[in-house]
RNA sequence: GCGGGUGUAGCUCAGUUGGUUAGAGCACCAGUUUGUGGCACUGGGGGUCGCCGGUUCGAAGCCGGUCACUCGCCCCA
């Protein structure tokens, strides 16, 4: 640790960036609420097993990206690398299967030990939505529609493209996996180093390879759509029809796969080209076996997560700070009087600060630069007279107002 | 984890073939101005030149290492 720097991949968030991230979260809460979602805040750390079991031992997240440590009581603890597993654990812990379907929204920090880049941090923030209930394709449509509504509300409707695919149910996925492995086994010497490794860890990932040689082989590889059983095919068709009906544009991308073991059926990613290699801005899918895998009831689920930093960077939306009233006390009596004036105005709901240093000109300059709405000058003479000088900083007009009339005057 | 680039004030950047107290603009603070604003003038604070080591009489500039950021890969939000 040299100097007073934050640890690698972590940062301080303030100013415009903080406001912009808050705006993303606020928009999310508002939109998700209209879809019937309720808040679920789970701990930012869990027993390691909660993440290890559902994500899959071989996944990158589990094998090299988790912040895991033993606490003072000897428990294996992990800082959450995603929301889904924790939310599902909470669902089971609290017996929420009595209230299906459950629509749960969350947001907050998540942790992944990765090499940082722009738009990619070791501690970053996500908004998250999960819908737990029966395995019904219409729910997939609802979830994607929610994501699309949010993105539109953030002004990202034309910056982002929805890539959609189906991984099929477990049966279809396994059949396809076998077909894929036997196909690529034949070209093992031509595959990139990464892809040879993926052949054993996650063969579907090869479809997504950026290696030029791999791409040639992938072009002739068997297609997942050819290995879908009837159930999986119908499920996907229903999802597509639903999306058409709600008017969510999408591209069927057969190469879209997911890294985590628990995904089945629908998988989707909203992608932008404006953030370099960090183009995925919001992504998710269906995870029908997850809750059972964690030891819970047979309940299916679908969910997604969005990167708050990435969404904020793309949208540039900032909630404007509320315009303030600046008190300018000019003497001892004025300084004391300003405390009660401030109190009255704040009680009435205004943002009030006092500027007590420098000459009057400086203070008005600062108030103007801070985009304050009013300045209230309170000198000793004013206190004696029972009035303050209320100055409208937009128009430049000012008038003498009795102290007890200030709250009303400022409203007008 | 792998490969490339960058690092001088809060911000944007100068800084000659290594040469003595490291500069500018913007921003900030104060004064002109205890009673009227975004202007002007004057002044001020702020940098161990990312950090450590090496070469040299002498390093912001050269060499090595390290840290951070950044671009791509892996993977992902």
mmCIF file with all atom_site columns, N, CA and C in Angstrom, chain A residues 53-55 84 88 92 132-133 135 168-170 173 261-265 285-302:
data_model
loop_
_atom_site.group_PDB
_atom_site.id
_atom_site.type_symbol
_atom_site.label_atom_id
_atom_site.label_alt_id
_atom_site.label_comp_id
_atom_site.label_asym_id
_atom_site.label_entity_id
_atom_site.label_seq_id
_atom_site.pdbx_PDB_ins_code
_atom_site.Cartn_x
_atom_site.Cartn_y
_atom_site.Cartn_z
_atom_site.occupancy
_atom_site.B_iso_or_equiv
_atom_site.pdbx_formal_charge
_atom_site.auth_seq_id
_atom_site.auth_comp_id
_atom_site.auth_asym_id
_atom_site.auth_atom_id
_atom_site.pdbx_PDB_model_num
ATOM 1   N N  . UNK A 1 53  ? -21.702 -23.544 -4.991  1.00 0.00 ? 53  UNK A N  1
ATOM 2   C CA . UNK A 1 53  ? -22.515 -24.649 -5.477  1.00 0.00 ? 53  UNK A CA 1
ATOM 3   C C  . UNK A 1 53  ? -23.253 -24.293 -6.765  1.00 0.00 ? 53  UNK A C  1
ATOM 4   N N  . UNK A 1 54  ? -24.040 -23.233 -6.765  1.00 0.00 ? 54  UNK A N  1
ATOM 5   C CA . UNK A 1 54  ? -24.791 -22.957 -7.995  1.00 0.00 ? 54  UNK A CA 1
ATOM 6   C C  . UNK A 1 54  ? -23.933 -22.467 -9.167  1.00 0.00 ? 54  UNK A C  1
ATOM 7   N N  . UNK A 1 55  ? -22.895 -21.726 -8.911  1.00 0.00 ? 55  UNK A N  1
ATOM 8   C CA . UNK A 1 55  ? -22.137 -21.162 -10.033 1.00 0.00 ? 55  UNK A CA 1
ATOM 9   C C  . UNK A 1 55  ? -21.302 -22.207 -10.747 1.00 0.00 ? 55  UNK A C  1
ATOM 10  N N  . UNK A 1 84  ? -27.802 -13.251 -7.810  1.00 0.00 ? 84  UNK A N  1
ATOM 11  C CA . UNK A 1 84  ? -28.795 -14.314 -7.934  1.00 0.00 ? 84  UNK A CA 1
ATOM 12  C C  . UNK A 1 84  ? -28.714 -15.368 -6.836  1.00 0.00 ? 84  UNK A C  1
ATOM 13  N N  . UNK A 1 88  ? -31.624 -16.146 -4.068  1.00 0.00 ? 88  UNK A N  1
ATOM 14  C CA . UNK A 1 88  ? -32.265 -17.465 -4.000  1.00 0.00 ? 88  UNK A CA 1
ATOM 15  C C  . UNK A 1 88  ? -32.109 -18.075 -2.610  1.00 0.00 ? 88  UNK A C  1
ATOM 16  N N  . UNK A 1 92  ? -35.197 -19.086 -0.025  1.00 0.00 ? 92  UNK A N  1
ATOM 17  C CA . UNK A 1 92  ? -35.362 -20.346 0.704   1.00 0.00 ? 92  UNK A CA 1
ATOM 18  C C  . UNK A 1 92  ? -35.393 -20.087 2.215   1.00 0.00 ? 92  UNK A C  1
ATOM 19  N N  . UNK A 1 132 ? -39.111 -15.318 -9.265  1.00 0.00 ? 132 UNK A N  1
ATOM 20  C CA . UNK A 1 132 ? -39.120 -16.725 -8.892  1.00 0.00 ? 132 UNK A CA 1
ATOM 21  C C  . UNK A 1 132 ? -40.550 -17.232 -8.946  1.00 0.00 ? 132 UNK A C  1
ATOM 22  N N  . UNK A 1 133 ? -40.716 -18.366 -9.616  1.00 0.00 ? 133 UNK A N  1
ATOM 23  C CA . UNK A 1 133 ? -42.069 -18.901 -9.756  1.00 0.00 ? 133 UNK A CA 1
ATOM 24  C C  . UNK A 1 133 ? -42.055 -20.005 -10.772 1.00 0.00 ? 133 UNK A C  1
ATOM 25  N N  . UNK A 1 135 ? -42.112 -22.268 -14.172 1.00 0.00 ? 135 UNK A N  1
ATOM 26  C CA . UNK A 1 135 ? -41.341 -22.147 -15.412 1.00 0.00 ? 135 UNK A CA 1
ATOM 27  C C  . UNK A 1 135 ? -42.284 -21.793 -16.549 1.00 0.00 ? 135 UNK A C  1
ATOM 28  N N  . UNK A 1 168 ? -31.883 -23.958 -24.159 1.00 0.00 ? 168 UNK A N  1
ATOM 29  C CA . UNK A 1 168 ? -32.683 -25.167 -24.040 1.00 0.00 ? 168 UNK A CA 1
ATOM 30  C C  . UNK A 1 168 ? -32.751 -25.653 -22.613 1.00 0.00 ? 168 UNK A C  1
ATOM 31  N N  . UNK A 1 169 ? -33.543 -26.682 -22.379 1.00 0.00 ? 169 UNK A N  1
ATOM 32  C CA . UNK A 1 169 ? -33.577 -27.246 -21.032 1.00 0.00 ? 169 UNK A CA 1
ATOM 33  C C  . UNK A 1 169 ? -32.328 -28.099 -20.831 1.00 0.00 ? 169 UNK A C  1
ATOM 34  N N  . UNK A 1 170 ? -32.210 -28.672 -19.650 1.00 0.00 ? 170 UNK A N  1
ATOM 35  C CA . UNK A 1 170 ? -30.991 -29.430 -19.336 1.00 0.00 ? 170 UNK A CA 1
ATOM 36  C C  . UNK A 1 170 ? -30.741 -30.509 -20.386 1.00 0.00 ? 170 UNK A C  1
ATOM 37  N N  . UNK A 1 173 ? -29.565 -29.079 -23.644 1.00 0.00 ? 173 UNK A N  1
ATOM 38  C CA . UNK A 1 173 ? -28.253 -28.468 -23.497 1.00 0.00 ? 173 UNK A CA 1
ATOM 39  C C  . UNK A 1 173 ? -27.157 -29.537 -23.430 1.00 0.00 ? 173 UNK A C  1
ATOM 40  N N  . UNK A 1 261 ? -23.111 -22.047 -14.741 1.00 0.00 ? 261 UNK A N  1
ATOM 41  C CA . UNK A 1 261 ? -23.707 -23.366 -14.946 1.00 0.00 ? 261 UNK A CA 1
ATOM 42  C C  . UNK A 1 261 ? -25.228 -23.389 -14.884 1.00 0.00 ? 261 UNK A C  1
ATOM 43  N N  . UNK A 1 262 ? -25.797 -22.510 -14.094 1.00 0.00 ? 262 UNK A N  1
ATOM 44  C CA . UNK A 1 262 ? -27.199 -22.721 -13.757 1.00 0.00 ? 262 UNK A CA 1
ATOM 45  C C  . UNK A 1 262 ? -28.197 -22.243 -14.804 1.00 0.00 ? 262 UNK A C  1
ATOM 46  N N  . UNK A 1 263 ? -27.719 -21.656 -15.871 1.00 0.00 ? 263 UNK A N  1
ATOM 47  C CA . UNK A 1 263 ? -28.662 -21.109 -16.843 1.00 0.00 ? 263 UNK A CA 1
ATOM 48  C C  . UNK A 1 263 ? -29.323 -22.175 -17.715 1.00 0.00 ? 263 UNK A C  1
ATOM 49  N N  . UNK A 1 264 ? -30.598 -21.982 -17.994 1.00 0.00 ? 264 UNK A N  1
ATOM 50  C CA . UNK A 1 264 ? -31.335 -22.838 -18.923 1.00 0.00 ? 264 UNK A CA 1
ATOM 51  C C  . UNK A 1 264 ? -32.232 -21.937 -19.763 1.00 0.00 ? 264 UNK A C  1
ATOM 52  N N  . UNK A 1 265 ? -32.753 -22.473 -20.835 1.00 0.00 ? 265 UNK A N  1
ATOM 53  C CA . UNK A 1 265 ? -33.667 -21.729 -21.715 1.00 0.00 ? 265 UNK A CA 1
ATOM 54  C C  . UNK A 1 265 ? -33.133 -20.332 -22.076 1.00 0.00 ? 265 UNK A C  1
ATOM 55  N N  . UNK A 1 285 ? -30.851 -14.321 -17.547 1.00 0.00 ? 285 UNK A N  1
ATOM 56  C CA . UNK A 1 285 ? -31.416 -15.508 -18.150 1.00 0.00 ? 285 UNK A CA 1
ATOM 57  C C  . UNK A 1 285 ? -32.178 -16.329 -17.134 1.00 0.00 ? 285 UNK A C  1
ATOM 58  N N  . UNK A 1 286 ? -32.617 -17.481 -17.585 1.00 0.00 ? 286 UNK A N  1
ATOM 59  C CA . UNK A 1 286 ? -33.429 -18.363 -16.753 1.00 0.00 ? 286 UNK A CA 1
ATOM 60  C C  . UNK A 1 286 ? -32.555 -19.384 -16.053 1.00 0.00 ? 286 UNK A C  1
ATOM 61  N N  . UNK A 1 287 ? -32.922 -19.709 -14.830 1.00 0.00 ? 287 UNK A N  1
ATOM 62  C CA . UNK A 1 287 ? -32.105 -20.640 -14.042 1.00 0.00 ? 287 UNK A CA 1
ATOM 63  C C  . UNK A 1 287 ? -33.014 -21.593 -13.296 1.00 0.00 ? 287 UNK A C  1
ATOM 64  N N  . UNK A 1 288 ? -33.517 -22.568 -14.017 1.00 0.00 ? 288 UNK A N  1
ATOM 65  C CA . UNK A 1 288 ? -34.565 -23.384 -13.428 1.00 0.00 ? 288 UNK A CA 1
ATOM 66  C C  . UNK A 1 288 ? -34.112 -24.345 -12.341 1.00 0.00 ? 288 UNK A C  1
ATOM 67  N N  . UNK A 1 289 ? -32.838 -24.740 -12.345 1.00 0.00 ? 289 UNK A N  1
ATOM 68  C CA . UNK A 1 289 ? -32.424 -25.721 -11.341 1.00 0.00 ? 289 UNK A CA 1
ATOM 69  C C  . UNK A 1 289 ? -31.772 -25.127 -10.111 1.00 0.00 ? 289 UNK A C  1
ATOM 70  N N  . UNK A 1 290 ? -31.602 -23.846 -10.127 1.00 0.00 ? 290 UNK A N  1
ATOM 71  C CA . UNK A 1 290 ? -30.744 -23.225 -9.108  1.00 0.00 ? 290 UNK A CA 1
ATOM 72  C C  . UNK A 1 290 ? -31.242 -23.390 -7.675  1.00 0.00 ? 290 UNK A C  1
ATOM 73  N N  . UNK A 1 291 ? -32.520 -23.123 -7.481  1.00 0.00 ? 291 UNK A N  1
ATOM 74  C CA . UNK A 1 291 ? -33.033 -23.146 -6.113  1.00 0.00 ? 291 UNK A CA 1
ATOM 75  C C  . UNK A 1 291 ? -32.978 -24.559 -5.527  1.00 0.00 ? 291 UNK A C  1
ATOM 76  N N  . UNK A 1 292 ? -33.300 -25.533 -6.360  1.00 0.00 ? 292 UNK A N  1
ATOM 77  C CA . UNK A 1 292 ? -33.190 -26.920 -5.898  1.00 0.00 ? 292 UNK A CA 1
ATOM 78  C C  . UNK A 1 292 ? -31.745 -27.260 -5.552  1.00 0.00 ? 292 UNK A C  1
ATOM 79  N N  . UNK A 1 293 ? -30.847 -26.790 -6.407  1.00 0.00 ? 293 UNK A N  1
ATOM 80  C CA . UNK A 1 293 ? -29.430 -27.057 -6.201  1.00 0.00 ? 293 UNK A CA 1
ATOM 81  C C  . UNK A 1 293 ? -28.957 -26.516 -4.856  1.00 0.00 ? 293 UNK A C  1
ATOM 82  N N  . UNK A 1 294 ? -29.569 -25.435 -4.433  1.00 0.00 ? 294 UNK A N  1
ATOM 83  C CA . UNK A 1 294 ? -29.207 -24.834 -3.153  1.00 0.00 ? 294 UNK A CA 1
ATOM 84  C C  . UNK A 1 294 ? -29.904 -25.541 -1.989  1.00 0.00 ? 294 UNK A C  1
ATOM 85  N N  . UNK A 1 295 ? -30.760 -26.517 -2.311  1.00 0.00 ? 295 UNK A N  1
ATOM 86  C CA . UNK A 1 295 ? -31.439 -27.236 -1.257  1.00 0.00 ? 295 UNK A CA 1
ATOM 87  C C  . UNK A 1 295 ? -32.846 -26.737 -0.998  1.00 0.00 ? 295 UNK A C  1
ATOM 88  N N  . UNK A 1 296 ? -33.393 -25.992 -1.946  1.00 0.00 ? 296 UNK A N  1
ATOM 89  C CA . UNK A 1 296 ? -34.725 -25.445 -1.775  1.00 0.00 ? 296 UNK A CA 1
ATOM 90  C C  . UNK A 1 296 ? -35.763 -26.227 -2.556  1.00 0.00 ? 296 UNK A C  1
ATOM 91  N N  . UNK A 1 297 ? -36.973 -25.709 -2.589  1.00 0.00 ? 297 UNK A N  1
ATOM 92  C CA . UNK A 1 297 ? -38.053 -26.377 -3.316  1.00 0.00 ? 297 UNK A CA 1
ATOM 93  C C  . UNK A 1 297 ? -37.851 -26.285 -4.820  1.00 0.00 ? 297 UNK A C  1
ATOM 94  N N  . UNK A 1 298 ? -38.700 -26.992 -5.548  1.00 0.00 ? 298 UNK A N  1
ATOM 95  C CA . UNK A 1 298 ? -38.576 -26.970 -7.006  1.00 0.00 ? 298 UNK A CA 1
ATOM 96  C C  . UNK A 1 298 ? -39.276 -25.733 -7.539  1.00 0.00 ? 298 UNK A C  1
ATOM 97  N N  . UNK A 1 299 ? -38.545 -24.672 -7.596  1.00 0.00 ? 299 UNK A N  1
ATOM 98  C CA . UNK A 1 299 ? -39.088 -23.407 -8.071  1.00 0.00 ? 299 UNK A CA 1
ATOM 99  C C  . UNK A 1 299 ? -38.147 -22.875 -9.142  1.00 0.00 ? 299 UNK A C  1
ATOM 100 N N  . UNK A 1 300 ? -38.701 -22.453 -10.253 1.00 0.00 ? 300 UNK A N  1
ATOM 101 C CA . UNK A 1 300 ? -37.861 -21.935 -11.335 1.00 0.00 ? 300 UNK A CA 1
ATOM 102 C C  . UNK A 1 300 ? -37.640 -20.448 -11.145 1.00 0.00 ? 300 UNK A C  1
ATOM 103 N N  . UNK A 1 301 ? -36.785 -19.879 -11.975 1.00 0.00 ? 301 UNK A N  1
ATOM 104 C CA . UNK A 1 301 ? -36.538 -18.451 -11.837 1.00 0.00 ? 301 UNK A CA 1
ATOM 105 C C  . UNK A 1 301 ? -35.906 -17.862 -13.075 1.00 0.00 ? 301 UNK A C  1
ATOM 106 N N  . UNK A 1 302 ? -36.064 -16.561 -13.180 1.00 0.00 ? 302 UNK A N  1
ATOM 107 C CA . UNK A 1 302 ? -35.384 -15.847 -14.251 1.00 0.00 ? 302 UNK A CA 1
ATOM 108 C C  . UNK A 1 302 ? -35.000 -14.486 -13.696 1.00 0.00 ? 302 UNK A C  1
#
